[in-house]
Every structure is written in structure tokens, then in C-alpha cells.
Amino acid sequence: MSADAPETRKGQPPAAKERSDAFISYSSQDSAIANAVVAALERHGVKCWIAPRDVTPGEFYADAIVGAINDTRIVVVVLTANAVGSPHVLREIERASAKRHPVVSLRIDIAPLPAGLEYFLSASHWLDATASGIDSALPKLVKAVQHLLAPAAAVEPRHQADTAKLAVELFPQRLVSTQASARLNRPIAATIAVIAVFVAYLVVDKLWFSRHAANEAPVAAVTPATIPAAPAISEKSVAVLPFLNMSEDKNNEYFSDGLSEELIDMLTKITDLRVPARTSSFYFKGKQTTIGDIAKALNVSHVLEGSVRKSGKTLRITAQLIRVDNGYHVWSEAYDRQLDDIFKVQDDIAAAVVSALKVTLLVGKTPKATATSSNEAYTLYLQARAIITNAPQLADDQRAFDCLQRALKLDPQFARAWAALASFRVSDYLYYGSGNYQQVLAEARYAAEQALTLDSTLSDAHLAMGQILYALDWNWKAAEVEVNKALVLNPGNADALARASDIALTQGRFEAGLQLAQRAVALDPLGAWKYGAVGN
């Protein structure tokens, strides 16, 4: 347990105690869960040590904790939001790591791990009760602890395959032993590896980077040989920075962020214009960084910045295009419009940027904003995107789904909302394991098909279908066709490039996959997932 309880006074040295099988580390706010864990283990003959129950009256509390950890065989940590914020739990796990005790992490909720705790738990055995609940997880916990307590000599050679199977069942996040892995045929092993890579990308891009990026400065450029040096800065390059929310209601920030994202999406479709992806452009949000430093990190010659003031159905939007090397304002404009005109404003800003940078348009015109007939549906769509981006946890995913479903009830013809629903459904299933596989596949495919039926030129709709075919259907060739369509429609879509790299990796086309991943890095130089693609 965490030593959240007050220390008792020092007394006589405690008498020698029998060594425990399992030390229970937890936060005092979670005593009910911890007691349930102890009851389940001790019913099956596992001797537990838990404070304050096993602290001898008069014994110094900290001494009792340290002694119990030293003398135990396994440490079971009850991971909750309370526990991850407890310095006492951190010290207990650090002590267990120093003593090389096996650690079983029973995760009750999806609270993010602080860096220290994440480090010490990186080699632990994980059991997840976030979806199934504590009652369903307890039998697995008992089985896991009994397995770890079993003497190594008791595992006879003829039982090694069974032991490996048990390890996979109990600890799906751990690697199977080398001997057991060798028995898997190569196609199955390759498939498992690919799915692991895909889920790892989701974790890095959605969870780790979003939580750490806000606290870290850009990494100094020491470029590995596999990642090409940054190209010369093109005159036809622009980073769209997050527009400032100047509204009295600070909760309207989703709207100003959404406008910036929409402009990024529109401008990346222009082949002759280099536009860094959203992950990189938004990296600097809220940081005290100069325009010059941002442009250098993103390798662009211009930045587009602005502000949004929203009051009811009235909008005031300002935008300015700045040439970085001399600070010259190439173009600026202010728009006083009604909310109904938001898509026209987006079109006007994108057209002005293209004109100012003298970009050659292969199709003869600037891409247009994807409109919806309902302002409320558009607002819900932007809220869903903001939720997914800024608060990546299971409950937040569910709120985002609710926003998208409400948006689609208001406007069933809103193709981008259908595409977002399909994409979110896939990542939610892969990351959290929520829902039944067949149901998730059917729902995601239906949403992607609706998006494509409504707008076959929508890059994100083809990417969503490609994700479904790749991650759920395991139809690599069909997935590649859809992702390639997404790239034809939006050559600057860094996510589509990274997904194309995944597919090439799956098919064993490593050189092509590496080149695709390098292109993704060039378009999203501060996107962790893209570097993960290069690494794989």
C-alpha cells in the first residue's frame, strides 16, 4: 500500500515475520479495491501483506513497508488515478524494482502514468480491468500470481508450450518466450507483429505524444541517416498555426482550433504547396516561441496565423500571412460574418494564401471547404475532433462518438462526420478493445461507405476505409488501393503516408515503406508516430 496513512511512532524492533507471497501496493483512497484483491488471493492460498492490516502496533510505518517489500516474492500494484498520483506508490514500486521482484499491475482506470512510474512499471505484468471491471479481473489476477509464484523447477519441458500459452493468456502485452515464438509459423508471426505495430502507433500518436509534447521543447536536430536531411526551404511553404480564441467564452477554443485544422486540410490538397501536418503546427500552441523558431522547426518560409471571436452566431475572423525571413505581412484580412458564412470564410482565406504564394493549381481552383447544411452539426463535429485530440481516454472517445452521432442526426449528408466516425471507431476498438469485433467492423465499414457515397473525393473517407481494411479486415491489397486514393486526393496527408508505410511493411516491401515513412516525417516533422514508422 502507499504509505498515505500517518506514520506510527517507533517502538521495539518487530519480531521476525513469515515471508509474504504478495505485497499489495495501493493508494489509501482505493482500500476497498485493495481489500478485494487480498480476499481473492488469500482464498486461493496466496499470503498477502497489506497495510495497515499487517503493520505491527508500535512499528515504524515506513520501516514496516520497506521490510515487507524486501521480504515479499511479488508486488501487486492497484493502478488508479489515485495511485498514479501517490508518491508513496512510486517509492514502493521503485523499491520493488531495486529488489528485482516481479510486479503485477492491475489497471482499474485509464489514468495516464507519470514518467517515473511508467519507467519502473515498463517491465511489469499487466492486467486490464478498465473494460471488464474488477470482479472479472480478479480470477485472472489470481491465476497470474499463482503462475509467477510457481517454482521454475516445477515447469517440466513437456509443459513449456502450455506455460507459454498461459503467459499469452495472462499477460498479452508481454512477448512470448523465444522458444515458444519459434513455433509460430512465419505468416502468423508477421501478422501479430503488424497488429502490434499498428496498436503501438496509436498509443504513441494518440496518448504519449499528446501528453508529453506540451512539456518538452523541440528536440535538437541530430538526424539519423535513415531520415533525410530537411530539404531547402521552399518559397511555396506555409505553416498554419492555431488561430487564437478571442471569444469571451473560452470553451469556444474548439472552434478556433477547428478553423485552423480545416485550413490545413484544404491547403495540403494543393500539390505545389508544402504544408506541415496538424500535429507539428499545433505542437507550439501555448508556448513562448518566436515565429522564426517555429518556421525553422517546421522548415517553412511563411506562417498563417489569426484569431477568432465568436459571439452567438456572429464571427470576427482575422488572418495574416507572414514571410518569416523579414517579418513582412504578405497578406492580411478581417472578416465580420455570420456563422452561416464560415465555409465561405475558409474558402476565401485558402484562396488568398494560394494567390499570395503564387502557387500553381493543377486542377485550376483552390479546394473548397466541405460544408454542412447545419451549423449545429458542424459545431458538434469540431467538438468531437477537439475531444479526441485533447483528451484521449475511453470516456472522451465515447463523448466524441456522441457528438458525431448527434451531428449526423442533424445532417445525415455530412460526409466528413461519417469519415470521422469510421476512423474513431477503428482506433477506439484497437486502443481500448471496446465493442464486439463483428459489430465494430460493421459499424466502421457502414460509416466509411456512407462518407464515400456522399463524397467520393474526400481523402479522409478513403483513409478511413483503408484503416478498416488494414486493421480489421487484414485485406492488405484493398487497403493499399484506398490509401493510395486518399493520397491522390490529398498528397500532403501525412497520416495517409504513414499508413501506406504500414501496408508496405506488412507486405515485406521495406524500401518502399521506408521512403513513404520518410515522406511522412518531412510533412510532419514533430509527429512522433511518423518517426515510429521510420523506426519500424
Coordinates of C-alpha atoms in Angstrom, one line a residue:
M1 CA 0.0 0.0 0.0
S2 CA 1.1 3.6 -0.3
A3 CA 2.1 5.0 3.0
D4 CA -0.7 7.6 2.7
A5 CA -1.7 6.8 6.3
P6 CA 0.3 8.7 9.0
E7 CA 3.4 7.1 10.4
T8 CA 3.2 5.4 13.8
R9 CA 5.8 6.1 16.4
K10 CA 8.9 4.0 16.7
G11 CA 8.8 1.1 19.1
Q12 CA 10.6 -2.1 19.8
P13 CA 12.1 -3.9 16.8
P14 CA 9.4 -6.1 15.3
A15 CA 9.5 -9.8 15.6
A16 CA 10.6 -11.8 12.6
K17 CA 7.7 -12.4 10.2
E18 CA 6.9 -15.1 7.8
R19 CA 7.7 -14.1 4.2
S20 CA 4.7 -13.0 2.3
D21 CA 3.8 -14.1 -1.2
A22 CA 2.5 -10.8 -2.4
F23 CA 2.9 -7.2 -1.3
I24 CA -0.2 -5.1 -2.2
S25 CA 0.7 -1.5 -3.3
Y26 CA -2.2 0.9 -3.5
S27 CA -3.5 4.3 -2.5
S28 CA -5.5 4.6 0.7
Q29 CA -8.4 6.0 -1.2
D30 CA -8.7 2.7 -3.0
S31 CA -8.7 0.5 0.1
A32 CA -12.0 -1.3 -0.9
I33 CA -10.4 -2.5 -4.2
A34 CA -7.2 -3.5 -2.4
N35 CA -9.1 -5.5 0.2
A36 CA -11.0 -7.2 -2.6
V37 CA -7.7 -8.2 -4.2
V38 CA -6.3 -9.5 -0.9
A39 CA -9.5 -11.5 -0.3
A40 CA -9.4 -13.1 -3.7
L41 CA -5.7 -14.0 -3.4
E42 CA -5.9 -15.4 0.1
R43 CA -8.9 -17.5 -0.8
H44 CA -6.5 -19.3 -3.1
G45 CA -3.7 -19.7 -0.7
V46 CA -1.6 -16.7 -1.6
K47 CA -0.3 -15.0 1.6
C48 CA -0.6 -11.2 1.2
W49 CA 1.0 -8.3 3.1
I50 CA -1.2 -5.2 3.1
A51 CA -1.0 -2.1 5.3
P52 CA -2.3 -1.1 7.7
R53 CA -3.6 -4.6 8.5
D54 CA -0.1 -6.2 8.7
V55 CA 1.7 -3.3 10.4
T56 CA 2.6 -4.4 14.0
P57 CA 1.3 -1.9 16.6
G58 CA 4.2 0.4 17.6
E59 CA 6.2 -0.5 14.5
F60 CA 7.6 2.5 12.5
Y61 CA 5.3 2.6 9.4
A62 CA 8.0 3.3 6.8
D63 CA 10.2 0.5 8.2
A64 CA 7.3 -1.9 8.0
I65 CA 6.6 -1.0 4.4
V66 CA 10.3 -1.4 3.4
G67 CA 10.7 -4.6 5.3
A68 CA 7.6 -6.1 3.8
I69 CA 8.7 -5.2 0.2
N70 CA 12.2 -6.7 0.9
D71 CA 10.7 -9.9 2.2
T72 CA 7.9 -10.5 -0.4
R73 CA 8.1 -12.5 -3.6
I74 CA 5.7 -10.5 -5.8
V75 CA 4.3 -7.0 -5.7
V76 CA 0.8 -6.3 -6.9
V77 CA 0.0 -2.7 -7.6
V78 CA -3.6 -1.4 -7.9
L79 CA -3.3 1.2 -10.6
T80 CA -5.9 4.0 -10.4
A81 CA -5.9 7.8 -10.8
N82 CA -5.3 8.0 -7.0
A83 CA -2.3 5.6 -7.2
V84 CA -0.5 7.2 -10.1
G85 CA -0.6 10.5 -8.2
S86 CA 0.7 9.0 -5.0
P87 CA 4.5 9.5 -4.3
H88 CA 4.3 6.6 -1.8
V89 CA 3.2 4.1 -4.5
L90 CA 6.0 5.4 -6.7
R91 CA 8.5 4.7 -3.9
E92 CA 7.1 1.2 -3.3
I93 CA 7.4 0.3 -7.0
E94 CA 10.9 1.8 -7.2
R95 CA 11.9 -0.4 -4.1
A96 CA 10.3 -3.5 -5.7
S97 CA 12.3 -2.8 -8.9
A98 CA 15.5 -2.4 -6.9
K99 CA 14.9 -5.8 -5.3
R100 CA 14.0 -7.3 -8.7
H101 CA 10.6 -8.5 -7.5
P102 CA 8.1 -9.4 -10.2
V103 CA 5.4 -6.7 -10.4
V104 CA 1.8 -7.3 -11.5
S105 CA -0.1 -4.1 -12.5
L106 CA -3.8 -4.3 -12.1
R107 CA -5.2 -1.3 -14.0
I108 CA -8.5 -0.1 -12.8
D109 CA -8.9 3.0 -14.9
I110 CA -7.0 4.8 -17.7
A111 CA -5.3 7.5 -15.8
P112 CA -2.0 8.5 -17.5
L113 CA 1.2 7.3 -15.9
P114 CA 3.7 9.9 -14.7
A115 CA 7.2 9.4 -16.2
G116 CA 8.7 7.9 -13.1
L117 CA 6.0 5.3 -12.5
E118 CA 5.9 4.5 -16.3
Y119 CA 9.7 3.8 -16.1
F120 CA 9.5 1.4 -13.2
L121 CA 6.4 -0.4 -14.5
S122 CA 7.7 -0.8 -18.0
A123 CA 8.7 -4.4 -17.4
S124 CA 5.8 -5.4 -15.2
H125 CA 3.0 -7.8 -16.0
W126 CA -0.3 -6.0 -16.9
L127 CA -3.9 -7.0 -16.3
D128 CA -6.5 -4.6 -17.5
A129 CA -9.8 -4.2 -15.6
T130 CA -10.8 -0.9 -17.2
A131 CA -13.4 -2.5 -19.5
S132 CA -14.3 -5.8 -17.7
G133 CA -14.4 -4.4 -14.2
I134 CA -12.6 -5.6 -11.0
D135 CA -14.8 -8.7 -10.5
S136 CA -14.0 -10.1 -13.9
A137 CA -10.3 -9.3 -13.5
L138 CA -9.8 -10.9 -10.1
P139 CA -9.7 -14.6 -11.3
K140 CA -7.1 -13.6 -13.9
L141 CA -5.1 -11.9 -11.2
V142 CA -5.2 -15.0 -9.0
K143 CA -4.1 -17.1 -11.9
A144 CA -1.3 -14.7 -12.8
V145 CA 0.1 -14.5 -9.3
Q146 CA 0.0 -18.3 -8.9
H147 CA 1.8 -18.7 -12.1
L148 CA 4.6 -16.3 -11.0
L149 CA 4.9 -18.0 -7.7
A150 CA 5.3 -21.5 -9.2
P151 CA 8.9 -22.7 -8.8
A152 CA 10.8 -22.7 -12.0
A153 CA 11.8 -26.4 -11.4
A154 CA 8.2 -27.4 -11.4
V155 CA 7.8 -26.5 -15.1
E156 CA 8.8 -29.7 -16.9
P157 CA 9.9 -29.5 -20.5
R158 CA 6.8 -31.2 -21.8
H159 CA 4.7 -28.4 -20.2
Q160 CA 6.7 -25.5 -21.8
A161 CA 4.2 -25.0 -24.6
D162 CA 1.3 -24.9 -22.1
T163 CA 3.3 -22.4 -20.0
A164 CA 3.9 -20.1 -23.0
K165 CA 0.1 -20.3 -23.8
L166 CA -0.7 -19.4 -20.2
A167 CA 1.7 -16.4 -20.4
V168 CA 0.0 -15.1 -23.5
E169 CA -3.4 -15.5 -21.9
L170 CA -2.4 -13.7 -18.7
F171 CA 0.0 -11.1 -20.0
P172 CA -1.0 -10.2 -23.6
Q173 CA 1.3 -7.2 -23.5
R174 CA 4.5 -9.3 -22.8
L175 CA 6.4 -11.0 -25.5
V176 CA 6.1 -14.8 -25.8
S177 CA 9.4 -16.6 -25.0
T178 CA 11.8 -17.1 -27.9
Q179 CA 11.3 -20.9 -27.8
A180 CA 7.6 -20.6 -28.0
S181 CA 7.7 -17.8 -30.7
A182 CA 9.9 -20.0 -32.9
R183 CA 7.0 -22.5 -33.1
L184 CA 4.7 -19.9 -34.7
N185 CA 4.7 -20.1 -38.4
R186 CA 6.1 -17.1 -40.1
P187 CA 2.8 -15.7 -41.6
I188 CA 1.1 -15.8 -38.2
A189 CA 4.1 -14.2 -36.5
A190 CA 4.2 -11.5 -39.2
T191 CA 0.6 -10.7 -38.7
I192 CA 0.9 -10.5 -35.0
A193 CA 3.9 -8.2 -35.4
V194 CA 1.9 -5.9 -37.8
I195 CA -1.0 -5.6 -35.4
A196 CA 1.3 -4.9 -32.5
V197 CA 3.0 -2.1 -34.6
F198 CA -0.4 -0.6 -35.5
V199 CA -1.6 -0.5 -31.9
A200 CA 1.8 0.9 -30.8
Y201 CA 1.4 3.7 -33.3
L202 CA -2.0 4.5 -31.9
V203 CA -0.5 4.6 -28.4
V204 CA 2.4 6.8 -29.3
D205 CA 0.5 9.2 -31.5
K206 CA -2.7 9.5 -29.5
L207 CA -1.5 9.2 -25.9
W208 CA 2.2 9.6 -25.4
F209 CA 2.9 12.5 -27.8
S210 CA -0.2 14.4 -26.9
R211 CA 0.7 14.3 -23.2
H212 CA 4.4 14.8 -23.4
A213 CA 4.7 17.3 -26.2
A214 CA 3.2 20.1 -24.2
N215 CA 6.0 19.9 -21.7
E216 CA 9.0 19.4 -23.9
A217 CA 11.0 21.7 -26.2
P218 CA 11.6 20.6 -29.8
V219 CA 14.4 18.1 -30.0
A220 CA 17.7 19.3 -31.3
A221 CA 18.3 18.2 -34.8
V222 CA 20.6 15.2 -34.9
T223 CA 19.3 13.5 -38.0
P224 CA 19.8 9.7 -38.4
A225 CA 21.0 8.5 -41.8
T226 CA 17.6 6.9 -42.4
I227 CA 15.8 10.2 -42.1
P228 CA 16.8 12.5 -45.0
A229 CA 18.1 16.0 -44.0
A230 CA 15.5 18.7 -44.2
P231 CA 15.2 20.0 -47.8
A232 CA 15.9 23.6 -48.7
I233 CA 13.0 25.8 -47.6
S234 CA 10.6 26.3 -50.4
E235 CA 9.1 29.7 -51.2
K236 CA 5.8 27.8 -51.5
S237 CA 5.5 26.6 -48.0
V238 CA 3.3 27.7 -45.1
A239 CA 2.5 26.5 -41.6
V240 CA -1.0 27.2 -40.4
L241 CA -0.7 28.0 -36.7
P242 CA -3.6 27.5 -34.3
F243 CA -5.8 30.6 -34.5
L244 CA -6.3 32.3 -31.2
N245 CA -9.6 32.1 -29.4
M246 CA -10.6 35.7 -28.6
S247 CA -14.2 34.8 -27.6
E248 CA -15.4 35.7 -24.1
D249 CA -16.4 32.1 -23.7
K250 CA -13.0 30.2 -23.5
N251 CA -14.8 27.0 -24.2
N252 CA -15.1 28.2 -27.8
E253 CA -11.4 27.2 -28.4
Y254 CA -12.6 24.1 -30.2
F255 CA -14.0 26.4 -32.9
S256 CA -10.8 28.4 -33.4
D257 CA -8.7 25.2 -33.4
G258 CA -11.2 23.6 -35.8
L259 CA -10.9 26.5 -38.3
S260 CA -7.1 26.1 -38.3
E261 CA -7.4 22.3 -38.9
E262 CA -9.8 22.9 -41.7
L263 CA -7.4 25.3 -43.4
I264 CA -4.5 22.8 -43.0
D265 CA -6.7 20.1 -44.6
M266 CA -7.6 22.4 -47.5
L267 CA -4.1 23.6 -48.2
T268 CA -2.4 20.2 -48.0
K269 CA -4.5 19.1 -51.0
I270 CA -2.6 21.5 -53.2
T271 CA 0.3 19.6 -54.8
D272 CA 2.6 22.6 -55.3
L273 CA 2.3 23.8 -51.7
R274 CA 4.1 22.3 -48.7
V275 CA 2.0 22.5 -45.5
P276 CA 3.1 20.8 -42.3
A277 CA 0.6 18.5 -40.7
R278 CA -1.6 19.4 -37.8
T279 CA 0.5 17.6 -35.2
S280 CA 3.5 19.7 -36.0
S281 CA 1.7 23.0 -36.4
F282 CA -0.2 22.6 -33.1
Y283 CA 3.0 21.5 -31.2
F284 CA 3.8 25.1 -30.4
K285 CA 0.3 26.0 -29.1
G286 CA 0.5 27.9 -25.8
K287 CA 4.3 28.0 -25.9
Q288 CA 6.5 31.1 -25.7
T289 CA 8.2 30.5 -29.1
T290 CA 9.0 33.0 -31.8
I291 CA 7.7 32.8 -35.3
G292 CA 11.2 32.3 -36.6
D293 CA 11.8 29.3 -34.3
I294 CA 8.5 27.8 -35.4
A295 CA 9.3 28.3 -39.1
K296 CA 12.8 26.8 -38.6
A297 CA 11.5 23.7 -36.8
L298 CA 8.8 23.2 -39.5
N299 CA 11.0 24.1 -42.4
V300 CA 8.7 26.7 -43.9
S301 CA 9.1 30.2 -45.4
H302 CA 5.7 31.5 -44.3
V303 CA 3.2 31.2 -41.5
L304 CA -0.5 31.8 -41.4
E305 CA -1.9 33.0 -38.1
G306 CA -5.0 34.7 -36.9
S307 CA -7.8 34.9 -34.3
V308 CA -11.4 34.0 -34.0
R309 CA -14.0 35.9 -31.9
K310 CA -17.4 34.0 -31.8
S311 CA -20.4 35.5 -30.1
G312 CA -23.7 33.7 -30.7
K313 CA -24.0 33.5 -34.5
T314 CA -21.6 36.4 -35.1
L315 CA -18.0 35.8 -36.1
R316 CA -15.0 38.1 -36.4
I317 CA -12.0 36.3 -38.0
T318 CA -8.6 37.8 -38.7
A319 CA -5.9 36.2 -40.7
Q320 CA -2.4 37.2 -41.8
L321 CA 0.2 35.6 -43.9
I322 CA 3.8 36.4 -42.7
R323 CA 7.0 35.9 -44.6
V324 CA 9.4 34.7 -41.9
D325 CA 12.8 35.8 -43.0
N326 CA 11.9 39.5 -43.0
G327 CA 8.6 39.6 -41.0
Y328 CA 6.8 41.1 -43.9
H329 CA 3.0 40.7 -43.9
V330 CA 2.3 39.3 -47.3
W331 CA -1.5 39.4 -46.8
S332 CA -4.0 40.1 -44.1
E333 CA -7.7 40.4 -43.8
A334 CA -10.5 40.7 -41.3
Y335 CA -13.9 39.1 -41.8
D336 CA -17.1 40.1 -39.9
R337 CA -19.6 37.4 -40.9
Q338 CA -22.4 35.3 -39.6
L339 CA -21.8 31.7 -38.6
D340 CA -23.6 30.6 -41.7
D341 CA -20.7 32.1 -43.7
I342 CA -17.9 30.1 -42.0
F343 CA -17.3 27.9 -45.0
K344 CA -17.1 30.9 -47.4
V345 CA -14.5 32.5 -45.0
Q346 CA -12.4 29.3 -45.1
D347 CA -12.5 29.3 -48.9
D348 CA -11.5 33.0 -49.0
I349 CA -8.6 32.6 -46.7
A350 CA -7.3 29.5 -48.6
A351 CA -7.6 31.3 -51.9
A352 CA -5.8 34.3 -50.6
V353 CA -2.9 32.2 -49.4
V354 CA -2.6 30.4 -52.7
S355 CA -2.7 33.7 -54.6
A356 CA -0.2 35.4 -52.4
L357 CA 2.3 32.5 -52.7
K358 CA 1.7 32.3 -56.5
V359 CA 1.0 28.6 -56.2
T360 CA 0.3 26.7 -59.5
L361 CA -3.0 24.9 -59.2
L362 CA -3.1 21.7 -61.2
V363 CA -6.8 21.4 -61.0
G364 CA -7.5 25.1 -61.8
K365 CA -9.0 26.1 -58.5
T366 CA -8.4 26.0 -54.8
P367 CA -10.0 23.1 -52.8
K368 CA -13.3 24.1 -51.2
A369 CA -14.3 23.6 -47.6
T370 CA -16.6 20.6 -47.0
A371 CA -19.8 22.2 -45.9
T372 CA -22.8 21.0 -44.0
S373 CA -26.3 22.4 -44.0
S374 CA -26.4 22.6 -40.3
N375 CA -24.3 25.0 -38.2
E376 CA -25.1 22.9 -35.1
A377 CA -23.9 19.7 -36.8
Y378 CA -20.6 21.5 -37.8
T379 CA -20.1 22.7 -34.2
L380 CA -20.6 19.1 -32.9
Y381 CA -18.2 17.8 -35.5
L382 CA -15.5 20.3 -34.3
Q383 CA -16.2 19.4 -30.7
A384 CA -15.7 15.7 -31.4
R385 CA -12.3 16.4 -33.1
A386 CA -11.2 18.6 -30.2
I387 CA -12.2 15.9 -27.7
I388 CA -10.3 13.2 -29.5
T389 CA -7.2 15.3 -29.9
N390 CA -7.0 16.9 -26.4
A391 CA -8.4 14.3 -24.1
P392 CA -7.5 10.8 -25.4
Q393 CA -9.2 8.4 -22.9
L394 CA -12.1 5.9 -23.3
A395 CA -14.7 8.2 -21.7
D396 CA -13.6 11.0 -24.0
D397 CA -13.9 8.7 -27.1
Q398 CA -17.5 8.0 -26.0
R399 CA -18.3 11.7 -25.8
A400 CA -16.8 12.3 -29.2
F401 CA -18.9 9.5 -30.7
D402 CA -22.0 11.0 -29.1
C403 CA -21.1 14.4 -30.7
L404 CA -20.7 12.8 -34.1
Q405 CA -23.9 10.8 -33.9
R406 CA -25.8 13.9 -32.9
A407 CA -24.2 15.8 -35.8
L408 CA -25.3 13.1 -38.3
K409 CA -28.8 13.1 -37.0
L410 CA -28.9 16.8 -37.8
D411 CA -27.3 16.4 -41.2
P412 CA -27.1 12.8 -42.5
Q413 CA -25.4 14.2 -45.6
F414 CA -22.3 15.4 -43.7
A415 CA -19.6 13.2 -45.3
R416 CA -16.7 14.4 -43.1
A417 CA -18.6 13.5 -39.9
W418 CA -19.2 9.9 -41.3
A419 CA -15.5 9.6 -42.1
A420 CA -14.5 10.8 -38.7
L421 CA -17.0 8.3 -37.1
A422 CA -15.4 5.4 -39.0
S423 CA -11.9 6.4 -38.2
F424 CA -12.6 7.0 -34.5
R425 CA -14.4 3.7 -34.3
V426 CA -11.4 1.8 -35.6
S427 CA -8.9 3.5 -33.2
D428 CA -11.3 3.1 -30.2
Y429 CA -11.5 -0.6 -30.8
L430 CA -7.8 -1.2 -31.4
Y431 CA -6.7 1.0 -28.5
Y432 CA -9.3 0.2 -25.8
G433 CA -10.7 -3.1 -27.1
S434 CA -14.2 -1.7 -26.8
G435 CA -17.1 -3.4 -28.5
N436 CA -17.6 -6.7 -30.3
Y437 CA -15.3 -7.2 -33.3
Q438 CA -18.1 -8.0 -35.8
Q439 CA -20.2 -5.1 -34.6
V440 CA -17.2 -2.7 -34.8
L441 CA -16.3 -3.9 -38.2
A442 CA -19.9 -3.5 -39.5
E443 CA -20.3 0.0 -37.9
A444 CA -17.0 1.3 -39.1
R445 CA -17.5 0.0 -42.6
Y446 CA -21.0 1.4 -42.8
A447 CA -19.8 4.9 -41.7
A448 CA -16.9 4.8 -44.3
E449 CA -19.2 3.7 -47.0
Q450 CA -21.7 6.5 -46.2
A451 CA -18.8 9.0 -46.4
L452 CA -17.6 7.7 -49.8
T453 CA -21.1 7.6 -51.2
L454 CA -21.7 11.2 -50.2
D455 CA -18.3 12.5 -51.3
S456 CA -16.0 10.2 -53.3
T457 CA -13.4 13.0 -53.4
L458 CA -13.0 13.1 -49.7
S459 CA -9.4 12.0 -48.8
D460 CA -10.3 11.2 -45.2
A461 CA -13.1 8.9 -46.2
H462 CA -10.7 6.8 -48.3
L463 CA -8.2 6.8 -45.5
A464 CA -10.8 5.6 -43.0
M465 CA -11.8 2.8 -45.3
G466 CA -8.1 1.9 -45.7
Q467 CA -7.7 1.7 -42.0
I468 CA -10.7 -0.6 -41.7
L469 CA -9.4 -2.9 -44.4
Y470 CA -5.9 -2.9 -42.9
A471 CA -6.5 -3.1 -39.2
L472 CA -9.8 -5.0 -39.0
D473 CA -10.2 -6.9 -42.3
W474 CA -6.5 -7.7 -42.9
N475 CA -7.0 -7.2 -46.6
W476 CA -3.7 -5.5 -47.4
K477 CA -4.2 -5.1 -51.1
A478 CA -7.6 -3.5 -50.8
A479 CA -6.3 -1.3 -48.0
E480 CA -3.5 -0.1 -50.2
V481 CA -5.9 0.9 -53.0
E482 CA -7.9 3.0 -50.6
V483 CA -4.9 4.7 -49.0
N484 CA -3.4 5.5 -52.4
K485 CA -6.7 7.1 -53.4
A486 CA -6.5 9.2 -50.2
L487 CA -3.0 10.3 -51.3
V488 CA -4.1 11.2 -54.8
L489 CA -6.8 13.4 -53.4
N490 CA -4.6 14.9 -50.7
P491 CA -0.8 14.5 -51.5
G492 CA 0.0 16.3 -48.2
N493 CA -1.8 13.9 -46.0
A494 CA 1.0 12.7 -43.6
D495 CA -1.3 10.2 -41.9
A496 CA -2.1 8.6 -45.2
L497 CA 1.6 8.4 -46.0
A498 CA 2.3 6.7 -42.7
R499 CA -0.5 4.2 -43.2
A500 CA 0.8 3.5 -46.7
S501 CA 4.2 2.8 -45.0
D502 CA 2.5 0.3 -42.6
I503 CA 0.9 -1.5 -45.5
A504 CA 4.3 -1.7 -47.4
L505 CA 5.9 -3.1 -44.2
T506 CA 3.2 -5.7 -43.9
Q507 CA 3.8 -6.8 -47.4
G508 CA 7.5 -7.0 -47.0
R509 CA 8.3 -4.0 -49.3
F510 CA 10.7 -2.5 -46.8
E511 CA 12.4 0.0 -49.0
A512 CA 9.1 1.4 -50.3
G513 CA 7.8 1.5 -46.8
L514 CA 10.9 3.4 -45.5
Q515 CA 10.5 6.0 -48.3
L516 CA 6.9 6.6 -47.5
A517 CA 7.6 7.0 -43.8
Q518 CA 10.4 9.5 -44.6
R519 CA 7.9 11.5 -46.7
A520 CA 5.5 11.4 -43.7
V521 CA 8.3 12.8 -41.4
A522 CA 9.0 15.6 -43.9
L523 CA 5.4 16.7 -43.8
D524 CA 5.0 16.2 -40.0
P525 CA 8.5 16.8 -38.6
L526 CA 7.2 16.9 -35.0
G527 CA 4.9 13.9 -35.2
A528 CA 6.1 11.0 -33.0
W529 CA 4.0 8.4 -34.9
K530 CA 5.8 9.3 -38.2
Y531 CA 9.2 8.6 -36.7
G532 CA 7.8 5.4 -35.3
A533 CA 7.0 4.4 -38.9
V534 CA 10.6 5.0 -39.9
G535 CA 11.9 3.0 -36.9
N536 CA 9.7 0.0 -37.8

